């Protein structure tokens, strides 16, 4: 059994919340999605909302309960491709939407397994036995510089160009998605979040809050922490906990 908590907040500076999340599930499966839209004239709000709604609807209609890992991965890839086509079509449909896109992080839990799919710089972490591990790699210019050894991860976190993405959903007709399989153990906690959180809160601080706060309050505490650092960006936090009972 899974429990989930979600918080999204506009922050303290911006007029709109361009983040979106989606949670849903059925017998023996659960899907969590987080998206961080970009584009002017509220287009980012449209991109992130359309992306999570299309993916959620496609996965729900296919009912992944009982499917194996390969089939669940294929379903996620198909659903994200469909969302990409839809956001890209909208982006080309009117000038106000030109160039819009969104990050997308997806976690599909089925039985004791999970499939992750991801594009952009929203992130998925897992807390297991008190230790936090990042399961996704940002598709961003600064991450490429980190991979080349030109920046340290801490320099990247506060870099002025950290918002430049190398991949986003909706900006091109075709999209390459990172996909990853993970086992799920009782007590595992998955954190999906946008860069409004990870741009101002370190991984060590995330781990500290997740270990210290009551699970039902952790998502709200993380949002408060991001806002206490200026709240310059929208912030979204989704937590999923795998039950300790079998
Ligand atoms: Ca953001």
mmCIF file of C-alpha atoms and ligand atoms in Angstrom:
data_model
loop_
_atom_site.group_PDB
_atom_site.id
_atom_site.type_symbol
_atom_site.label_atom_id
_atom_site.label_comp_id
_atom_site.label_asym_id
_atom_site.label_seq_id
_atom_site.Cartn_x
_atom_site.Cartn_y
_atom_site.Cartn_z
ATOM 1 C CA UNK A 1 0.000 0.000 0.000
ATOM 2 C CA UNK A 2 1.216 3.488 -0.886
ATOM 3 C CA UNK A 3 0.494 6.769 0.796
ATOM 4 C CA UNK A 4 1.048 10.103 -0.903
ATOM 5 C CA UNK A 5 1.236 13.793 -0.040
ATOM 6 C CA UNK A 6 1.527 16.724 -2.428
ATOM 7 C CA UNK A 7 2.019 20.468 -2.115
ATOM 8 C CA UNK A 8 2.391 23.120 -4.782
ATOM 9 C CA UNK A 9 2.924 26.798 -4.125
ATOM 10 C CA UNK A 10 3.338 29.901 -6.278
ATOM 11 C CA UNK A 11 6.168 31.142 -4.046
ATOM 12 C CA UNK A 12 6.636 34.738 -2.912
ATOM 13 C CA UNK A 13 7.587 36.550 -6.102
ATOM 14 C CA UNK A 14 5.810 35.153 -9.153
ATOM 15 C CA UNK A 15 2.240 35.917 -10.195
ATOM 16 C CA UNK A 16 1.489 32.451 -11.666
ATOM 17 C CA UNK A 17 2.193 28.878 -10.654
ATOM 18 C CA UNK A 18 3.571 27.137 -13.759
ATOM 19 C CA UNK A 19 4.173 23.876 -11.866
ATOM 20 C CA UNK A 20 1.651 21.046 -12.023
ATOM 21 C CA UNK A 21 1.354 17.623 -10.458
ATOM 22 C CA UNK A 22 -0.895 14.620 -10.954
ATOM 23 C CA UNK A 23 -1.531 11.632 -8.682
ATOM 24 C CA UNK A 24 -3.612 8.614 -9.479
ATOM 25 C CA UNK A 25 -3.770 4.881 -9.286
ATOM 26 C CA UNK A 26 -5.781 1.735 -9.273
ATOM 27 C CA UNK A 27 -5.441 -1.830 -8.132
ATOM 28 C CA UNK A 28 -1.739 -2.496 -7.521
ATOM 29 C CA UNK A 29 -0.427 0.582 -9.335
ATOM 30 C CA UNK A 30 0.205 4.232 -8.555
ATOM 31 C CA UNK A 31 1.366 7.108 -10.762
ATOM 32 C CA UNK A 32 2.903 10.401 -9.626
ATOM 33 C CA UNK A 33 3.796 13.188 -12.066
ATOM 34 C CA UNK A 34 5.496 16.540 -11.550
ATOM 35 C CA UNK A 35 5.935 19.165 -14.286
ATOM 36 C CA UNK A 36 7.461 22.653 -14.377
ATOM 37 C CA UNK A 37 6.269 24.658 -17.352
ATOM 38 C CA UNK A 38 8.034 27.412 -19.226
ATOM 39 C CA UNK A 39 6.922 30.032 -21.733
ATOM 40 C CA UNK A 40 5.540 33.548 -21.550
ATOM 41 C CA UNK A 41 1.922 34.765 -21.325
ATOM 42 C CA UNK A 42 0.956 31.928 -18.929
ATOM 43 C CA UNK A 43 1.987 29.382 -21.597
ATOM 44 C CA UNK A 44 4.093 27.522 -19.019
ATOM 45 C CA UNK A 45 0.950 26.851 -16.990
ATOM 46 C CA UNK A 46 -0.722 25.394 -20.059
ATOM 47 C CA UNK A 47 2.273 23.220 -20.990
ATOM 48 C CA UNK A 48 2.694 21.647 -17.548
ATOM 49 C CA UNK A 49 -1.030 21.083 -17.012
ATOM 50 C CA UNK A 50 -1.628 19.573 -20.458
ATOM 51 C CA UNK A 51 1.411 17.302 -20.050
ATOM 52 C CA UNK A 52 0.344 15.796 -16.720
ATOM 53 C CA UNK A 53 -3.298 15.444 -17.775
ATOM 54 C CA UNK A 54 -2.459 13.648 -21.036
ATOM 55 C CA UNK A 55 0.016 11.282 -19.363
ATOM 56 C CA UNK A 56 -2.302 10.581 -16.450
ATOM 57 C CA UNK A 57 -5.215 9.870 -18.769
ATOM 58 C CA UNK A 58 -3.216 7.552 -21.059
ATOM 59 C CA UNK A 59 -1.762 5.550 -18.160
ATOM 60 C CA UNK A 60 -5.115 5.333 -16.386
ATOM 61 C CA UNK A 61 -6.844 4.082 -19.559
ATOM 62 C CA UNK A 62 -4.197 1.358 -20.015
ATOM 63 C CA UNK A 63 -4.592 0.166 -16.393
ATOM 64 C CA UNK A 64 -0.985 -0.885 -15.619
ATOM 65 C CA UNK A 65 -1.946 -3.167 -12.698
ATOM 66 C CA UNK A 66 -0.430 -6.598 -13.316
ATOM 67 C CA UNK A 67 1.795 -5.469 -16.218
ATOM 68 C CA UNK A 68 5.525 -6.281 -15.994
ATOM 69 C CA UNK A 69 8.319 -3.704 -15.833
ATOM 70 C CA UNK A 70 8.989 -3.646 -19.579
ATOM 71 C CA UNK A 71 5.307 -3.121 -20.368
ATOM 72 C CA UNK A 72 5.029 -0.344 -17.762
ATOM 73 C CA UNK A 73 8.106 1.401 -19.186
ATOM 74 C CA UNK A 74 6.677 1.147 -22.695
ATOM 75 C CA UNK A 75 3.378 2.596 -21.454
ATOM 76 C CA UNK A 76 5.141 5.554 -19.809
ATOM 77 C CA UNK A 77 7.195 6.235 -22.939
ATOM 78 C CA UNK A 78 4.055 6.125 -25.116
ATOM 79 C CA UNK A 79 2.112 8.381 -22.738
ATOM 80 C CA UNK A 80 4.943 10.929 -22.601
ATOM 81 C CA UNK A 81 5.321 10.847 -26.397
ATOM 82 C CA UNK A 82 1.612 11.596 -26.725
ATOM 83 C CA UNK A 83 1.890 14.487 -24.239
ATOM 84 C CA UNK A 84 4.909 15.787 -26.150
ATOM 85 C CA UNK A 85 2.983 15.793 -29.418
ATOM 86 C CA UNK A 86 0.022 17.538 -27.794
ATOM 87 C CA UNK A 87 2.089 20.286 -26.108
ATOM 88 C CA UNK A 88 4.155 20.761 -29.288
ATOM 89 C CA UNK A 89 0.981 21.037 -31.381
ATOM 90 C CA UNK A 90 -0.403 23.677 -28.989
ATOM 91 C CA UNK A 91 2.919 25.539 -28.965
ATOM 92 C CA UNK A 92 2.693 25.902 -32.738
ATOM 93 C CA UNK A 93 -1.026 26.736 -32.728
ATOM 94 C CA UNK A 94 -0.795 30.373 -31.577
ATOM 95 C CA UNK A 95 1.908 32.980 -31.066
ATOM 96 C CA UNK A 96 1.297 33.289 -27.307
ATOM 97 C CA UNK A 97 2.236 29.607 -26.877
ATOM 98 C CA UNK A 98 5.316 29.665 -29.137
ATOM 99 C CA UNK A 99 8.267 27.874 -27.582
ATOM 100 C CA UNK A 100 6.386 26.640 -24.533
ATOM 101 C CA UNK A 101 7.423 23.403 -22.887
ATOM 102 C CA UNK A 102 7.712 21.670 -19.567
ATOM 103 C CA UNK A 103 9.856 19.399 -17.475
ATOM 104 C CA UNK A 104 8.291 16.064 -16.626
ATOM 105 C CA UNK A 105 9.160 13.562 -13.914
ATOM 106 C CA UNK A 106 7.068 10.407 -13.638
ATOM 107 C CA UNK A 107 7.090 7.581 -11.122
ATOM 108 C CA UNK A 108 4.926 4.538 -11.866
ATOM 109 C CA UNK A 109 4.838 2.070 -8.970
ATOM 110 C CA UNK A 110 3.454 -1.396 -9.737
ATOM 111 C CA UNK A 111 3.646 -4.141 -7.155
ATOM 112 C CA UNK A 112 7.140 -4.050 -5.603
ATOM 113 C CA UNK A 113 8.657 -2.289 -8.601
ATOM 114 C CA UNK A 114 8.837 1.239 -9.940
ATOM 115 C CA UNK A 115 9.532 2.769 -13.346
ATOM 116 C CA UNK A 116 10.861 6.321 -13.559
ATOM 117 C CA UNK A 117 10.674 8.514 -16.628
ATOM 118 C CA UNK A 118 12.074 11.988 -16.804
ATOM 119 C CA UNK A 119 12.856 15.008 -18.980
ATOM 120 C CA UNK A 120 14.244 18.345 -17.761
ATOM 121 C CA UNK A 121 15.381 19.431 -14.308
ATOM 122 C CA UNK A 122 12.589 18.351 -12.005
ATOM 123 C CA UNK A 123 13.890 15.494 -9.880
ATOM 124 C CA UNK A 124 13.060 12.158 -8.297
ATOM 125 C CA UNK A 125 14.799 11.128 -5.080
ATOM 126 C CA UNK A 126 14.404 8.061 -2.891
ATOM 127 C CA UNK A 127 14.835 7.958 0.874
ATOM 128 C CA UNK A 128 15.752 4.420 1.934
ATOM 129 C CA UNK A 129 16.918 3.541 5.452
ATOM 130 C CA UNK A 130 17.327 7.261 6.182
ATOM 131 C CA UNK A 131 19.626 7.908 3.190
ATOM 132 C CA UNK A 132 18.526 10.161 0.334
ATOM 133 C CA UNK A 133 19.547 9.222 -3.211
ATOM 134 C CA UNK A 134 18.942 11.229 -6.414
ATOM 135 C CA UNK A 135 17.514 8.889 -9.082
ATOM 136 C CA UNK A 136 17.384 11.335 -12.021
ATOM 137 C CA UNK A 137 19.981 13.418 -13.822
ATOM 138 C CA UNK A 138 19.024 16.983 -14.781
ATOM 139 C CA UNK A 139 18.845 17.760 -18.486
ATOM 140 C CA UNK A 140 20.435 21.170 -18.049
ATOM 141 C CA UNK A 141 23.419 23.123 -19.271
ATOM 142 C CA UNK A 142 24.958 23.230 -15.791
ATOM 143 C CA UNK A 143 24.594 19.437 -15.401
ATOM 144 C CA UNK A 144 26.525 18.995 -18.660
ATOM 145 C CA UNK A 145 29.251 21.243 -17.247
ATOM 146 C CA UNK A 146 29.271 19.144 -14.047
ATOM 147 C CA UNK A 147 29.591 15.962 -16.142
ATOM 148 C CA UNK A 148 32.536 17.522 -18.008
ATOM 149 C CA UNK A 149 34.177 18.441 -14.694
ATOM 150 C CA UNK A 150 33.872 22.199 -15.344
ATOM 151 C CA UNK A 151 31.525 22.852 -12.396
ATOM 152 C CA UNK A 152 30.995 21.220 -9.017
ATOM 153 C CA UNK A 153 27.418 20.190 -8.135
ATOM 154 C CA UNK A 154 27.290 22.975 -5.535
ATOM 155 C CA UNK A 155 28.476 25.584 -8.078
ATOM 156 C CA UNK A 156 25.784 24.293 -10.454
ATOM 157 C CA UNK A 157 23.063 24.694 -7.816
ATOM 158 C CA UNK A 158 23.595 28.452 -7.572
ATOM 159 C CA UNK A 159 24.788 29.108 -11.135
ATOM 160 C CA UNK A 160 23.091 32.067 -12.925
ATOM 161 C CA UNK A 161 22.380 29.882 -15.982
ATOM 162 C CA UNK A 162 21.049 26.898 -14.039
ATOM 163 C CA UNK A 163 17.582 27.344 -15.611
ATOM 164 C CA UNK A 164 18.777 26.552 -19.154
ATOM 165 C CA UNK A 165 17.417 23.119 -20.086
ATOM 166 C CA UNK A 166 18.938 20.854 -22.717
ATOM 167 C CA UNK A 167 15.721 18.843 -23.061
ATOM 168 C CA UNK A 168 12.066 19.667 -22.375
ATOM 169 C CA UNK A 169 8.687 18.176 -23.222
ATOM 170 C CA UNK A 170 6.829 19.987 -26.007
ATOM 171 C CA UNK A 171 9.605 22.086 -27.509
ATOM 172 C CA UNK A 172 10.359 19.625 -30.350
ATOM 173 C CA UNK A 173 8.146 17.196 -32.274
ATOM 174 C CA UNK A 174 10.201 14.245 -30.988
ATOM 175 C CA UNK A 175 11.498 13.704 -27.487
ATOM 176 C CA UNK A 176 14.106 11.456 -25.867
ATOM 177 C CA UNK A 177 13.038 10.315 -22.394
ATOM 178 C CA UNK A 178 15.287 8.904 -19.656
ATOM 179 C CA UNK A 179 13.779 5.763 -18.186
ATOM 180 C CA UNK A 180 14.899 3.726 -15.215
ATOM 181 C CA UNK A 181 13.734 0.714 -13.240
ATOM 182 C CA UNK A 182 13.871 0.501 -9.438
ATOM 183 C CA UNK A 183 12.791 -2.036 -6.865
ATOM 184 C CA UNK A 184 10.494 -0.795 -4.102
ATOM 185 C CA UNK A 185 11.077 -1.880 -0.506
ATOM 186 C CA UNK A 186 8.642 -1.385 2.373
ATOM 187 C CA UNK A 187 9.362 1.998 3.956
ATOM 188 C CA UNK A 188 10.872 3.562 0.820
ATOM 189 C CA UNK A 189 9.901 7.219 0.365
ATOM 190 C CA UNK A 190 10.002 8.778 -3.095
ATOM 191 C CA UNK A 191 10.258 12.557 -3.487
ATOM 192 C CA UNK A 192 9.312 14.214 -6.783
ATOM 193 C CA UNK A 193 9.984 17.941 -6.907
ATOM 194 C CA UNK A 194 10.577 20.944 -9.130
ATOM 195 C CA UNK A 195 13.688 23.127 -9.101
ATOM 196 C CA UNK A 196 11.862 25.693 -6.954
ATOM 197 C CA UNK A 197 12.845 23.316 -4.143
ATOM 198 C CA UNK A 198 16.217 21.950 -5.247
ATOM 199 C CA UNK A 199 17.483 25.356 -6.426
ATOM 200 C CA UNK A 200 17.477 26.637 -2.851
ATOM 201 C CA UNK A 201 17.591 23.542 -0.600
ATOM 202 C CA UNK A 202 20.563 21.156 -0.577
ATOM 203 C CA UNK A 203 20.247 17.380 -0.762
ATOM 204 C CA UNK A 204 21.522 17.133 2.824
ATOM 205 C CA UNK A 205 18.744 19.491 3.965
ATOM 206 C CA UNK A 206 16.128 17.482 2.047
ATOM 207 C CA UNK A 207 17.339 14.333 3.768
ATOM 208 C CA UNK A 208 17.235 16.081 7.149
ATOM 209 C CA UNK A 209 13.637 17.243 6.751
ATOM 210 C CA UNK A 210 12.441 13.883 5.381
ATOM 211 C CA UNK A 211 13.999 12.070 8.341
ATOM 212 C CA UNK A 212 12.833 14.532 11.009
ATOM 213 C CA UNK A 213 9.362 15.717 9.959
ATOM 214 C CA UNK A 214 6.206 13.642 10.473
ATOM 215 C CA UNK A 215 5.501 12.162 7.028
ATOM 216 C CA UNK A 216 2.159 13.958 6.781
ATOM 217 C CA UNK A 217 3.875 17.339 7.252
ATOM 218 C CA UNK A 218 7.133 16.847 5.346
ATOM 219 C CA UNK A 219 5.889 18.121 1.959
ATOM 220 C CA UNK A 220 4.502 21.312 3.516
ATOM 221 C CA UNK A 221 7.712 21.831 5.520
ATOM 222 C CA UNK A 222 9.814 21.546 2.368
ATOM 223 C CA UNK A 223 7.643 24.150 0.612
ATOM 224 C CA UNK A 224 7.972 26.449 3.637
ATOM 225 C CA UNK A 225 11.739 26.002 3.610
ATOM 226 C CA UNK A 226 11.934 26.966 -0.079
ATOM 227 C CA UNK A 227 9.743 30.024 0.557
ATOM 228 C CA UNK A 228 11.875 31.021 3.552
ATOM 229 C CA UNK A 229 14.814 31.313 1.128
ATOM 230 C CA UNK A 230 13.035 33.992 -0.893
ATOM 231 C CA UNK A 231 10.358 31.997 -2.730
ATOM 232 C CA UNK A 232 11.613 33.248 -6.109
ATOM 233 C CA UNK A 233 10.219 30.233 -7.968
ATOM 234 C CA UNK A 234 7.121 28.059 -7.888
ATOM 235 C CA UNK A 235 7.688 24.978 -5.768
ATOM 236 C CA UNK A 236 6.082 21.547 -5.960
ATOM 237 C CA UNK A 237 6.699 18.541 -3.723
ATOM 238 C CA UNK A 238 5.147 15.077 -4.036
ATOM 239 C CA UNK A 239 5.952 12.326 -1.540
ATOM 240 C CA UNK A 240 5.083 8.645 -1.901
ATOM 241 C CA UNK A 241 5.684 6.146 0.882
ATOM 242 C CA UNK A 242 5.603 2.401 0.402
ATOM 243 C CA UNK A 243 3.759 0.804 3.315
ATOM 244 C CA UNK A 244 5.716 -1.302 5.795
ATOM 245 C CA UNK A 245 2.986 -3.939 5.829
ATOM 246 C CA UNK A 246 3.349 -6.483 3.013
HETATM 247 CA CA1 LIG B 1 10.854 26.146 -11.666
#
